[in-house]
Coordinates of C-alpha atoms in Angstrom, one line a residue:
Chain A
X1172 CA 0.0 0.0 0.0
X1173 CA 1.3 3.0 -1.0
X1174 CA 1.0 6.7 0.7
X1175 CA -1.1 7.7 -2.2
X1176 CA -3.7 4.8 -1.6
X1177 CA -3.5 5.8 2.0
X1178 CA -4.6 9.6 1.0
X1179 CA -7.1 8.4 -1.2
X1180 CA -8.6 6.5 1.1
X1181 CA -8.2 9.4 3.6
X1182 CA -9.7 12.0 1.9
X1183 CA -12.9 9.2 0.9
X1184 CA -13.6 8.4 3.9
X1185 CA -14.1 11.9 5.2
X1186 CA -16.0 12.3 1.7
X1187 CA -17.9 9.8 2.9
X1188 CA -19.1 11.2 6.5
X1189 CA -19.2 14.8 5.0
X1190 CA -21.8 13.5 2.3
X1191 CA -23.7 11.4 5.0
X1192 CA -24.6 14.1 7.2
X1193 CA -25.3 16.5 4.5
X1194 CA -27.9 13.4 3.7
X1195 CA -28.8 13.5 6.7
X1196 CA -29.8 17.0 6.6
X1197 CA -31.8 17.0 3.8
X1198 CA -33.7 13.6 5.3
X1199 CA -35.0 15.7 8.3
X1200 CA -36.6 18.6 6.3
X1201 CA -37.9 16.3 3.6
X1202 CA -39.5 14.0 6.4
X1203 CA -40.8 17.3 8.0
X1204 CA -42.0 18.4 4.8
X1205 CA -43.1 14.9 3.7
X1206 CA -45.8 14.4 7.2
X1207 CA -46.7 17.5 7.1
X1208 CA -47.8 17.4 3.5
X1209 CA -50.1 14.0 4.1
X1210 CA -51.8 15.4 7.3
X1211 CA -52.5 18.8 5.2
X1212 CA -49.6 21.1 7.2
X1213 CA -47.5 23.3 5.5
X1214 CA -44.2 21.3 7.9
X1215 CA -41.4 23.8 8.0
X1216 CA -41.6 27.5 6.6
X1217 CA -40.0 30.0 8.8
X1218 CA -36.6 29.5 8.8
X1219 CA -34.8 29.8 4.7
X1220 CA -37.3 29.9 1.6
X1221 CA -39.7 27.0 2.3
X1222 CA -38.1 26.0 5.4
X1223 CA -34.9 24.6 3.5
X1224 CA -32.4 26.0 6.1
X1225 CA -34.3 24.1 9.3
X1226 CA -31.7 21.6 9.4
X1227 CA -28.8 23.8 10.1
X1228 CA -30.9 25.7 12.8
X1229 CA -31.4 22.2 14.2
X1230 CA -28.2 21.2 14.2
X1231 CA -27.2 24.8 15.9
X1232 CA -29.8 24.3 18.6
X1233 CA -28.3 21.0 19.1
X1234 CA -24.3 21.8 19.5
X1235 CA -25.8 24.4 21.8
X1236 CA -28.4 22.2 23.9
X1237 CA -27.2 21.1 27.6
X1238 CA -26.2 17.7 27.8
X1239 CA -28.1 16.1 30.6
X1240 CA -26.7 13.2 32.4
X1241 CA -29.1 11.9 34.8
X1242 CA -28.0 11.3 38.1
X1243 CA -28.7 7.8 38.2
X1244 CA -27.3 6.8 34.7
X1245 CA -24.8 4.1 34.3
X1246 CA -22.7 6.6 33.1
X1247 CA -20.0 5.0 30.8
X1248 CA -22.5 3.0 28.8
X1249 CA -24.9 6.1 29.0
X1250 CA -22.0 7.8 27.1
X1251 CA -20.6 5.4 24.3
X1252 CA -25.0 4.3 23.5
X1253 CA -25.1 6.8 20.6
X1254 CA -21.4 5.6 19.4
X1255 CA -22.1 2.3 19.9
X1256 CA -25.4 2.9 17.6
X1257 CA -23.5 5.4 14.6
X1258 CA -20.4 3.4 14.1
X1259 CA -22.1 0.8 12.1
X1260 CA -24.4 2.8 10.6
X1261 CA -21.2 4.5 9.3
X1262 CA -19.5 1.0 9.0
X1263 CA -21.5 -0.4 6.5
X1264 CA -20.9 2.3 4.0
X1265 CA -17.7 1.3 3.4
X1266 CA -19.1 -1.0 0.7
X1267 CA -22.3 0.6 -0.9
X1268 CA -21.6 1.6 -3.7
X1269 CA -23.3 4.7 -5.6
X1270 CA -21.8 4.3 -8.9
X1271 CA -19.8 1.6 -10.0
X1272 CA -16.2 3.8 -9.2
X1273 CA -17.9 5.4 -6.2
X1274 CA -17.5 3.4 -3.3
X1275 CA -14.8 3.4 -1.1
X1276 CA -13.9 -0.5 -1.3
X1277 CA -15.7 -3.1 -2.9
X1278 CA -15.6 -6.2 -0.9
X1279 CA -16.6 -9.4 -2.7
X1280 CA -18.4 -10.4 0.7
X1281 CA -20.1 -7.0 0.6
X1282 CA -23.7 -8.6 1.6
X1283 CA -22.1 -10.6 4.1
X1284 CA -20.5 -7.8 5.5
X1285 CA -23.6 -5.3 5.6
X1286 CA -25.7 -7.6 7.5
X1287 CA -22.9 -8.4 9.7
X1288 CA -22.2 -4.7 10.9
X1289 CA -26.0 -3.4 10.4
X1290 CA -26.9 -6.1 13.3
X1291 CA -24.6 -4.3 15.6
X1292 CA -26.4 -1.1 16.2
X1293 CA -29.2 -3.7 18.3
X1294 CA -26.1 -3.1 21.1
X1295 CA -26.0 0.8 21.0
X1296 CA -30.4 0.7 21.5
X1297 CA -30.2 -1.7 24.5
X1298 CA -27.1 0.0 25.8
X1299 CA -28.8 3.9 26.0
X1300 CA -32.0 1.8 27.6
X1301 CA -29.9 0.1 30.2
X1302 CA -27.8 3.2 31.0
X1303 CA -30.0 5.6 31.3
X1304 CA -31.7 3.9 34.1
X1305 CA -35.4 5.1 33.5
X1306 CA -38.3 2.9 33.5
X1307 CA -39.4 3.9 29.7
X1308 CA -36.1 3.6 28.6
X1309 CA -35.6 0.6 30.1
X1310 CA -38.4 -0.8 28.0
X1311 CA -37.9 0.4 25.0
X1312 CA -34.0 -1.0 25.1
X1313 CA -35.8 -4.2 25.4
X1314 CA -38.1 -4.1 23.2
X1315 CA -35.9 -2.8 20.6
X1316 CA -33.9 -6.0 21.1
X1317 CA -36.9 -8.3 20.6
X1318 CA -38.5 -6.7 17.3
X1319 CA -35.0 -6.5 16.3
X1320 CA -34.0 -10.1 16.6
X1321 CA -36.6 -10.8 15.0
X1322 CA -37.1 -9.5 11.9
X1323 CA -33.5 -10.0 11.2
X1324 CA -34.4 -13.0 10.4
X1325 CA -36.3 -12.6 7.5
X1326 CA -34.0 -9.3 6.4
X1327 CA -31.1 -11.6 6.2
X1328 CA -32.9 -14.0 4.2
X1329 CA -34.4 -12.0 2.1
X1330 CA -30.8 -10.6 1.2
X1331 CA -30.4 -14.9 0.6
X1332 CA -32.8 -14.7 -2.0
X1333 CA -30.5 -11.9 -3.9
X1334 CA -27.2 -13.4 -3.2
X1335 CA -28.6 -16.8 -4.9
X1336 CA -30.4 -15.4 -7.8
X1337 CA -26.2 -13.4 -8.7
X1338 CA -24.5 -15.9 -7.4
X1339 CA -22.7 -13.4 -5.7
X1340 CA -22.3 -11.2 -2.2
X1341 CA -20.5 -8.4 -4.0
X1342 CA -23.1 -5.7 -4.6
X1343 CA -21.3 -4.3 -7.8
X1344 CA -21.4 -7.9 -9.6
X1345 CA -25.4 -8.0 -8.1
X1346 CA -26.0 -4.8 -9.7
X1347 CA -24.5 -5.8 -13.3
X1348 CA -26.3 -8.9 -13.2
X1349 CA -29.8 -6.8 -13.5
X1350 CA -28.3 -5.3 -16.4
X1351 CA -31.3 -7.1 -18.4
X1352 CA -33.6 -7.6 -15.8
X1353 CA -33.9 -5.8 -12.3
X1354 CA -34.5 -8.0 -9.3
X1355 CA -37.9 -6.3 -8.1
X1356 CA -39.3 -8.6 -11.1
X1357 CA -37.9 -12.0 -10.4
X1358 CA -38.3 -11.9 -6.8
X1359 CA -41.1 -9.4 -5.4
X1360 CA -41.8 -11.5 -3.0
X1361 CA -38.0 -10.9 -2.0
X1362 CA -38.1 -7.4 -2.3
X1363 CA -41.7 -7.3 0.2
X1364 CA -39.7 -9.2 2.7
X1365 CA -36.8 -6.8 2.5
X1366 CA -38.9 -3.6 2.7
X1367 CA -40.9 -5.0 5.4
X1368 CA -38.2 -6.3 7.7
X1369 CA -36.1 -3.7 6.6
X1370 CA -38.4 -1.1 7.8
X1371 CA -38.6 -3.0 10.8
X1372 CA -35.0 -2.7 11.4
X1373 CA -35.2 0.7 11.1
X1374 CA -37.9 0.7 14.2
X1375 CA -40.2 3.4 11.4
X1376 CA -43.7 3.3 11.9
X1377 CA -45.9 0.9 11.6
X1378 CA -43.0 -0.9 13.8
X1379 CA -41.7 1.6 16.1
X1380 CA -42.6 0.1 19.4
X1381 CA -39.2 0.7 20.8
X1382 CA -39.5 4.4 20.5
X1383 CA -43.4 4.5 20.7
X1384 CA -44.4 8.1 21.8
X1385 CA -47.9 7.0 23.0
X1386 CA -46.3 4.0 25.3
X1387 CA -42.7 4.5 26.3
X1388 CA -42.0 8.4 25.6
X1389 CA -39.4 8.1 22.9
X1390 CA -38.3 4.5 24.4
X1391 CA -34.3 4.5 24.8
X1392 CA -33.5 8.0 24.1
X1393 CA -35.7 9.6 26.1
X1394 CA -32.8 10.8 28.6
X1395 CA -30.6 11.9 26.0
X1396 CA -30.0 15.6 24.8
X1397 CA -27.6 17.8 22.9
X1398 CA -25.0 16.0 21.0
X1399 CA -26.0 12.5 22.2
X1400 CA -29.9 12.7 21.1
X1401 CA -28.0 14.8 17.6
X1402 CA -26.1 11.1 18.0
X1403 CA -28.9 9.4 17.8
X1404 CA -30.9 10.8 15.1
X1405 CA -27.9 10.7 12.7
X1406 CA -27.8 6.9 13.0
X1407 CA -31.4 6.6 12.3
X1408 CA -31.5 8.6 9.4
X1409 CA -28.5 6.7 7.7
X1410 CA -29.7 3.9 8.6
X1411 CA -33.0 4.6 6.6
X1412 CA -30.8 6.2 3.8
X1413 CA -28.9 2.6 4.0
X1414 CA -32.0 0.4 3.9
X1415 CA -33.4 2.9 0.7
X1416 CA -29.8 2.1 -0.9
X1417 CA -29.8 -1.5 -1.0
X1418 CA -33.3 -1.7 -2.0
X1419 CA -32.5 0.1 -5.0
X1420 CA -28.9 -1.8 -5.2
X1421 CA -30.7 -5.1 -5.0
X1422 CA -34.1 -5.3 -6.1
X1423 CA -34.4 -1.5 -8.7
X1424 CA -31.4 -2.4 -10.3
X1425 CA -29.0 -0.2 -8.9
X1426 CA -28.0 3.0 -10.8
X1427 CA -28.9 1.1 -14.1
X1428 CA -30.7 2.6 -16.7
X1429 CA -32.1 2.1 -20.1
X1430 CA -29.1 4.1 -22.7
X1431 CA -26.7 4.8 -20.3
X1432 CA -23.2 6.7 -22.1
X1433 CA -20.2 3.9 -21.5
X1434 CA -17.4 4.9 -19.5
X1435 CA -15.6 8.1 -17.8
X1436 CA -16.9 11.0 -16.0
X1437 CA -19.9 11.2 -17.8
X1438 CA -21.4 7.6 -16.7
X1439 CA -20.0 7.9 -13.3
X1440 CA -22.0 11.5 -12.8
X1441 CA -25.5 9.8 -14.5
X1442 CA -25.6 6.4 -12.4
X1443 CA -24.9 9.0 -9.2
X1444 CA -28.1 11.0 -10.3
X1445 CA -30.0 7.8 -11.0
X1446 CA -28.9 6.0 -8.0
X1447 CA -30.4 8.6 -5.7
X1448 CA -33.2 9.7 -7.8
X1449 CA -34.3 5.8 -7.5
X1450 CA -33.1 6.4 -3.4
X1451 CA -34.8 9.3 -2.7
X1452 CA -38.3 7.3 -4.7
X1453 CA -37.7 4.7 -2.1
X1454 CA -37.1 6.6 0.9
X1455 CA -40.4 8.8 0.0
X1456 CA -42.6 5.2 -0.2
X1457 CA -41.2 4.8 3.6
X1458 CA -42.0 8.0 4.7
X1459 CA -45.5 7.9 2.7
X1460 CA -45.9 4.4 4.7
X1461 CA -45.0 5.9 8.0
X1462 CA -48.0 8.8 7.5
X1463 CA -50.4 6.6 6.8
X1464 CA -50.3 3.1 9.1
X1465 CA -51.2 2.9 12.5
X1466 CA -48.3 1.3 14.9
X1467 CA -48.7 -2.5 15.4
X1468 CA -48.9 -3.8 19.2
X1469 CA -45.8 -5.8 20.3
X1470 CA -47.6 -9.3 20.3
X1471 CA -48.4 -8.7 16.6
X1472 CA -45.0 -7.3 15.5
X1473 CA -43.7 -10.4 16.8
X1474 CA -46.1 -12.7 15.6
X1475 CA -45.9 -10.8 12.1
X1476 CA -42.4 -11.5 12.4
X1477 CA -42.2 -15.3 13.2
X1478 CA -45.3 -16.1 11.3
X1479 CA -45.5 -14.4 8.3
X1480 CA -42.2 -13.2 7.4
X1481 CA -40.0 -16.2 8.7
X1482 CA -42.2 -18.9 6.5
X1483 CA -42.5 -16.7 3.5
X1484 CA -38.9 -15.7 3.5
X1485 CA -38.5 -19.7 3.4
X1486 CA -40.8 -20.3 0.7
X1487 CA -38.7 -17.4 -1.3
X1488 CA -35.4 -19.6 -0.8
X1489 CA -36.9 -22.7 -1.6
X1490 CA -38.6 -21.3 -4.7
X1491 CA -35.6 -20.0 -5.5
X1492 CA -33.7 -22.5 -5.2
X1493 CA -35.5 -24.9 -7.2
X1494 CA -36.3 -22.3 -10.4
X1495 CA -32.6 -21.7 -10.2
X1496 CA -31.4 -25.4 -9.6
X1497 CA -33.7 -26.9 -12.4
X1498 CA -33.3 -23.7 -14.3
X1499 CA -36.8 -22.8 -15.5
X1500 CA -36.5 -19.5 -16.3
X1501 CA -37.2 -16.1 -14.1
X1502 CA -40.6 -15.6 -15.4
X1503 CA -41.5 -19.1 -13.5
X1504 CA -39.6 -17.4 -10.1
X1505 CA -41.7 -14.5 -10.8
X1506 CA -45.4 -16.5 -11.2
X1507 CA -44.3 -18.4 -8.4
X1508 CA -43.5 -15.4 -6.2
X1509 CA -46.4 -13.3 -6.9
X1510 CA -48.7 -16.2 -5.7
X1511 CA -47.0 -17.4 -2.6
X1512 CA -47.3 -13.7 -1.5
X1513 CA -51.1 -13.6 -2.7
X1514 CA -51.5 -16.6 -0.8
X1515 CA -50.2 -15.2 2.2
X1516 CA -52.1 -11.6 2.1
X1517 CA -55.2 -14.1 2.0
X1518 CA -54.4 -15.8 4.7
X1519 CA -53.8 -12.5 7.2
X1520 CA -56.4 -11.1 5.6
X1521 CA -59.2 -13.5 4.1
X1522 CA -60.2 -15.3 7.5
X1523 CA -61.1 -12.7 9.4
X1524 CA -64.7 -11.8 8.4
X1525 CA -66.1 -8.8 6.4
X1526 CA -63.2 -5.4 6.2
X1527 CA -66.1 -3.4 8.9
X1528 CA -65.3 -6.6 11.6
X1529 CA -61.4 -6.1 11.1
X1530 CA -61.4 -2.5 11.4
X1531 CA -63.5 -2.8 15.0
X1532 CA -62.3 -3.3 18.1
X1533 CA -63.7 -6.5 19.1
X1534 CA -64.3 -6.6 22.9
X1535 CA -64.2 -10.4 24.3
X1536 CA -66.7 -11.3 26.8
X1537 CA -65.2 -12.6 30.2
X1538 CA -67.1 -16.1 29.5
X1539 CA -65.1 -15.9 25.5
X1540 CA -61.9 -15.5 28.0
X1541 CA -62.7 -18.3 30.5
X1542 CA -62.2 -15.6 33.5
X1543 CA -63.9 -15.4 36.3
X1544 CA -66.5 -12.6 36.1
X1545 CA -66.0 -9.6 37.6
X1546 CA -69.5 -9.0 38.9
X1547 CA -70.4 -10.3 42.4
X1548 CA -72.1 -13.5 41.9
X1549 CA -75.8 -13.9 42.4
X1550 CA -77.1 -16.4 44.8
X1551 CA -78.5 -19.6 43.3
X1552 CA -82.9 -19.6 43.6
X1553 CA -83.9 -21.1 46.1
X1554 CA -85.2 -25.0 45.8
X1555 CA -88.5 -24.4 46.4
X1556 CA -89.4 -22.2 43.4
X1557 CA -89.4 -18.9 45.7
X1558 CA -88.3 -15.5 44.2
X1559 CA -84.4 -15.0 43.7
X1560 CA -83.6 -12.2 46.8
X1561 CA -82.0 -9.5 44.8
X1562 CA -79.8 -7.3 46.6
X1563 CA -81.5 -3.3 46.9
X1564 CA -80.4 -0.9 45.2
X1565 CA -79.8 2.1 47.6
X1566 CA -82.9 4.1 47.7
X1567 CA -82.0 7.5 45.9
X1568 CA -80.8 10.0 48.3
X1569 CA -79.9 7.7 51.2
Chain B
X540 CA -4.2 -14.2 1.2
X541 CA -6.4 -12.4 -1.5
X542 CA -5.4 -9.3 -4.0
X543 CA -6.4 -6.6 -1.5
X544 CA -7.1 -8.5 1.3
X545 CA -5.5 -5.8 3.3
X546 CA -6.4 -3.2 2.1
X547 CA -10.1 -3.8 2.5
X548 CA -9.4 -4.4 6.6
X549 CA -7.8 -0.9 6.3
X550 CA -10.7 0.6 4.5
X551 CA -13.3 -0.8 7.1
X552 CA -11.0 0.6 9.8
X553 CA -9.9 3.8 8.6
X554 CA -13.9 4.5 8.6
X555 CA -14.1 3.4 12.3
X556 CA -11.4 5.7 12.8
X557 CA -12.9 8.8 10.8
X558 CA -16.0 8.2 12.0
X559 CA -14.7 8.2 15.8
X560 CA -13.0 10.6 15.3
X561 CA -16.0 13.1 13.9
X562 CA -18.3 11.5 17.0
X563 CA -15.4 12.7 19.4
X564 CA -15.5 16.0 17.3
X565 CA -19.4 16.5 18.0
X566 CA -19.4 15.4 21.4
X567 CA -16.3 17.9 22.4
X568 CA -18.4 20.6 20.2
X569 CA -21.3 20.5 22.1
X570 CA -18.9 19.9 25.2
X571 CA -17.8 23.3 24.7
X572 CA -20.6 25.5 23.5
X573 CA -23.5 24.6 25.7
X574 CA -23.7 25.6 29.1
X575 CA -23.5 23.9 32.2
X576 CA -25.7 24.0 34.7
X577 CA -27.0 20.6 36.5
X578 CA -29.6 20.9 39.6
X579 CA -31.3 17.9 40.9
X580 CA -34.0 18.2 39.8
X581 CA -32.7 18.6 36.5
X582 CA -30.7 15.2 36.4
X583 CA -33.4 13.1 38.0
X584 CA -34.9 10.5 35.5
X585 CA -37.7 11.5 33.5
X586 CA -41.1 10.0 35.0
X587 CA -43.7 12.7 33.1
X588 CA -43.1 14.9 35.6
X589 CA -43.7 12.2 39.0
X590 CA -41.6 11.9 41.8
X591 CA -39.2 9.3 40.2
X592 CA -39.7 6.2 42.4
X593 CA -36.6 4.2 43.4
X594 CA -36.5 2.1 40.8
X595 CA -33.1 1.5 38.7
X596 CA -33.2 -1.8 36.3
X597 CA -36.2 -3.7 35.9
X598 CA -36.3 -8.0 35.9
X599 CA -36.6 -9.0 32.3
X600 CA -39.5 -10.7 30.6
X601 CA -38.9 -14.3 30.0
X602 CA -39.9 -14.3 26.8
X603 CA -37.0 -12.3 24.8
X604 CA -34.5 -15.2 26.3
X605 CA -37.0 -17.2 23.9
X606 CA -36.9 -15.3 20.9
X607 CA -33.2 -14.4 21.3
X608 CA -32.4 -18.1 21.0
X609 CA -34.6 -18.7 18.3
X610 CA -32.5 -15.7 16.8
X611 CA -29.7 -17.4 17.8
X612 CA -30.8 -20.8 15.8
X613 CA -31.1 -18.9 12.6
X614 CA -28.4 -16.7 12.4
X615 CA -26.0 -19.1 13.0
X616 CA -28.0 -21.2 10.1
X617 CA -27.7 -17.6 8.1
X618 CA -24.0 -18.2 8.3
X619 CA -24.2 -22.0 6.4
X620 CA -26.6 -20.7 4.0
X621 CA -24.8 -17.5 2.3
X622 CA -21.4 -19.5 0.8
X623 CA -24.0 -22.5 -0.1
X624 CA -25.7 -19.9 -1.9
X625 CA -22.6 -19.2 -4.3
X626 CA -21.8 -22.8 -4.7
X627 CA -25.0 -24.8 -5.4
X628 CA -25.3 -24.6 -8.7
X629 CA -21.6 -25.5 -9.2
X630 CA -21.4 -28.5 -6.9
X631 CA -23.2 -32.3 -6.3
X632 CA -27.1 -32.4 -6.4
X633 CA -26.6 -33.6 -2.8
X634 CA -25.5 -30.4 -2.0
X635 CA -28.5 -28.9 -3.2
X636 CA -30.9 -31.3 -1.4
X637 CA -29.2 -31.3 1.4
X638 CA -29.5 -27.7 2.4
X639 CA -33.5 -28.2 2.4
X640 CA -33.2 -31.2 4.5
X641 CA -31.4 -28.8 7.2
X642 CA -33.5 -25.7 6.8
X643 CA -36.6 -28.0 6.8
X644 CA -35.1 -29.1 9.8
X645 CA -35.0 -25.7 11.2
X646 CA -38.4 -25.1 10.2
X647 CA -39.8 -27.8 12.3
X648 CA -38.7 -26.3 15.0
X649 CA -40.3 -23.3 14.6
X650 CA -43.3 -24.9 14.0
X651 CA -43.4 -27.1 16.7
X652 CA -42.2 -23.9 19.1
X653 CA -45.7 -22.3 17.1
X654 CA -47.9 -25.1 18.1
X655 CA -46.3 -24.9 21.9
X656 CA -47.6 -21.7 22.3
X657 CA -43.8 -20.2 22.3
X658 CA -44.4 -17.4 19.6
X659 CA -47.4 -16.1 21.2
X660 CA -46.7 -12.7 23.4
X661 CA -49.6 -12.7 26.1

């Protein structure tokens, strides 16, 4: 390795960090922007022409906040929590690329490696929930653990799928193979998995029980302020940028388009604007999705996760598998996929009566429960036939 | 070793590096510029605005030792499927077959932890 490689890996790196937070940046306002839009607000306005220059007031409010360290915190892991949660969301750009020339190093076990880091940041949610020593907190650490465990699962599976279908884990050679054919139409069953778990991964609504503000008050960073919370909110944010990228990477055919120039500058600039023109497409569906579902209660995330996703993300490798193995042609994955997923949105949804009864609250009787009512019990009628003494009612005014 | 081989490692860890680095950067920032002025009341854990009670860290529901070892089950299976996934359609049809007979395998269990009553959060 030479010095130059060394500065050229230097100055990308800081490339790198500089472009994610500027990312981040414009994330925040579009989000803003994005809610406010679907609920009929006008989101940001005051601060820059249509509220553009919010994010940098944010970010000065936040350099300037007080950073609170509550009294009882573990303090150390209080501390290193939003490190512990933004190093691999850093991490696992390392190998995403955005063009084929622009990444910093293409590893061949690129999927592998994604996955691998991405399942870290589990450690820096339970460690800000352990450390800050608050009840809320404390529950939303451990939630976070269980919704996240779980729908890793399918997430890595998912990415299975993908890796079988190249024959590959490095995400360049993925991208070139959907030179003819993008991935979203072999494998949408693949690509529902991945958006769903992925989302989940993310802890966005509808699955953001570990931060729900209705139940545990912002869940593990509810302690946190200033540059920590800032912390925070930058992992989540590239995290959600990071999810958006390797849908489009492995399921929208990367930066690919139809009459793309060959080589140089010029192609280099183009897949860049595609890539995050496709991105930003993406990252607008998740936002769309978190204005307009209701959050999911924690015994159906996890039942979602271990019922649904787990055996459909197995019927996606086995289909997969077996069109590949016996090779019958995508069109055949693509049949196949469409109506194991059809199969599955009619089980959730086709046994549970007419759409009025699943949009009720049902209330169960006590007797539906098998509990013991709540109501004092009567006294059994007398043998002999004689009226049942009913306790009085207290006369009115007594 | 691989073309590369280190210089991917010192890719992955000048990142860490930078990126610690930056972190360091923000916290020190913020270190600097905002003020300082703790009270007790100030630094007491949040409780919507009770009397915290004395109450640090919590016993832990049984049930995410179960799905953590469920987890546990699949992603170490995760790590046998991704290099058969590169090399099935290169190798023996027993390789092929084989794979289902251990994820089917796996997928017994969860079904049998299913029909237990295991995946159900009361």
């Amino acid at each position: 390795m030479t010095a130059l490689e060394g500065l050229f890996y230097g100055l990308g790196a800081a490339g790198l960090l500089v472009f994610l937070s500027g990312t981040v940046m414009v994330l925040t306002w579009l989000e803003r922007k994005a809610l406010a839009r679907i609920q009929l607000r006008m989101g940001p306005m005051r601060v820059g022409p249509h509220g553009t220059l919010q994010p940098i007031a944010d970010v000065a409010k936040l350099m300037t906040k007080e950073d609170i360290t509550p009294s009882w915190a573990d303090k150390r892991v209080f501390w290193l929590a939003p490190a512990a949660l933004l190093m691999p969301a850093l991490l696992v750009w390392v190998t995403i690329p955005m063009a084929r020339d622009l990444v910093l190093r293409n590893l061949d076990m690129g999927l592998f490696y994604v996955i691998a880091v991405s399942v870290l940041s589990v450690m820096g949610l339970v460690m800000a929930g352990w450390g800050s020593a608050n009840k809320y907190a404390m529950l939303g650490g451990l939630r976070a653990v269980g919704a996240l465990i779980s729908y890793e699962i399918p997430f890595i599976l998912a990415v299975l799928g993908v890796a079988m279908l190249s024959q590959s884990m490095d995400i360049t050679r993925i991208v070139d193979d959907q030179r003819s054919i993008a991935y979203i139409i072999v494998q949408p069953l693949g690509l529902f998995l991945f958006l769903v778990a992925g989302l989940a991964e993310l802890g966005r609504t509808p699955f953001d029980i570990h931060h729900a503000e209705s139940e545990v008050v912002g869940g593990p960073f509810v302690e946190y302020s200033g540059a920590h919370w800032a912390a925070f909110m930058l992992a989540e944010y590239i995290n959600t940028f990071t999810v958006a990228a390797l849908v489009v990477l492995l399921f929208l055919g990367g930066w690919r388009w139809p009459a793309m120039p060959g080589d140089g500058a010029l192609h280099t600039l183009l897949s860049l604007i595609w890539f995050l023109t496709k991105t930003y497409f993406v990252i607008l569906a998740i936002f769309w999705i978190r204005g307009t579902f209701p959050r999911l209660r924690i015994d159906q995330l996890m039942a979602f996760a271990w019922k649904v996703l787990v055996p459909l993300a197995f019927v996606n490798i086995l289909l997969t598998g077996l069109v590949l193995y016996y090779d019958l042609g995508w069109w055949v994955l693509t049949i196949l996929s469409l109506l194991s997923l059809a199969a599955a949105f009619y089980i959730i949804f086709g046994r549970y009566g007419s759409r009025a009864e699943r949009m009720t609250v049902r209330v169960y009787s006590t007797r539906e429960l098998g509990l013991k009512p709540a109501v004092r019990p009567q006294a059994a009628p007398p043998p002999d036939g004689s009226p049942v003494q009913v306790d009085k009612a207290p006369a009115a005014g007594a | 070793m691989p073309e590369g081989y280190a210089l991917n490692w010192f890719a992955v860890i000048l990142v860490a590096v930078v990126g610690l680095a930056a972190i360091g950067g923000m916290f020190l920032g913020n270190y600097l510029l905002a003020p300082k002025r703790p009270s007790a009341i100030k630094t007491s854990p949040y409780e919507c605005g009770i009397e915290p009670a004395p109450f640090r860290w919590s016993q832990i529901n049984v049930r995410y030792y179960v799905f953590a070892i469920l987890f546990l089950i699949f992603d170490v299976e995760a790590v046998f499927l991704f290099p058969w996934a590169i090399i099935f359609l290169k190798s023996a049809p027993v390789v092929f077959y084989e794979m289902f007979i251990f994820v089917g395998i796996l997928f017994f269990g969860v079904v049998y932890g299913w029909r237990k009553g295991v995946l159900q959060w009361k």
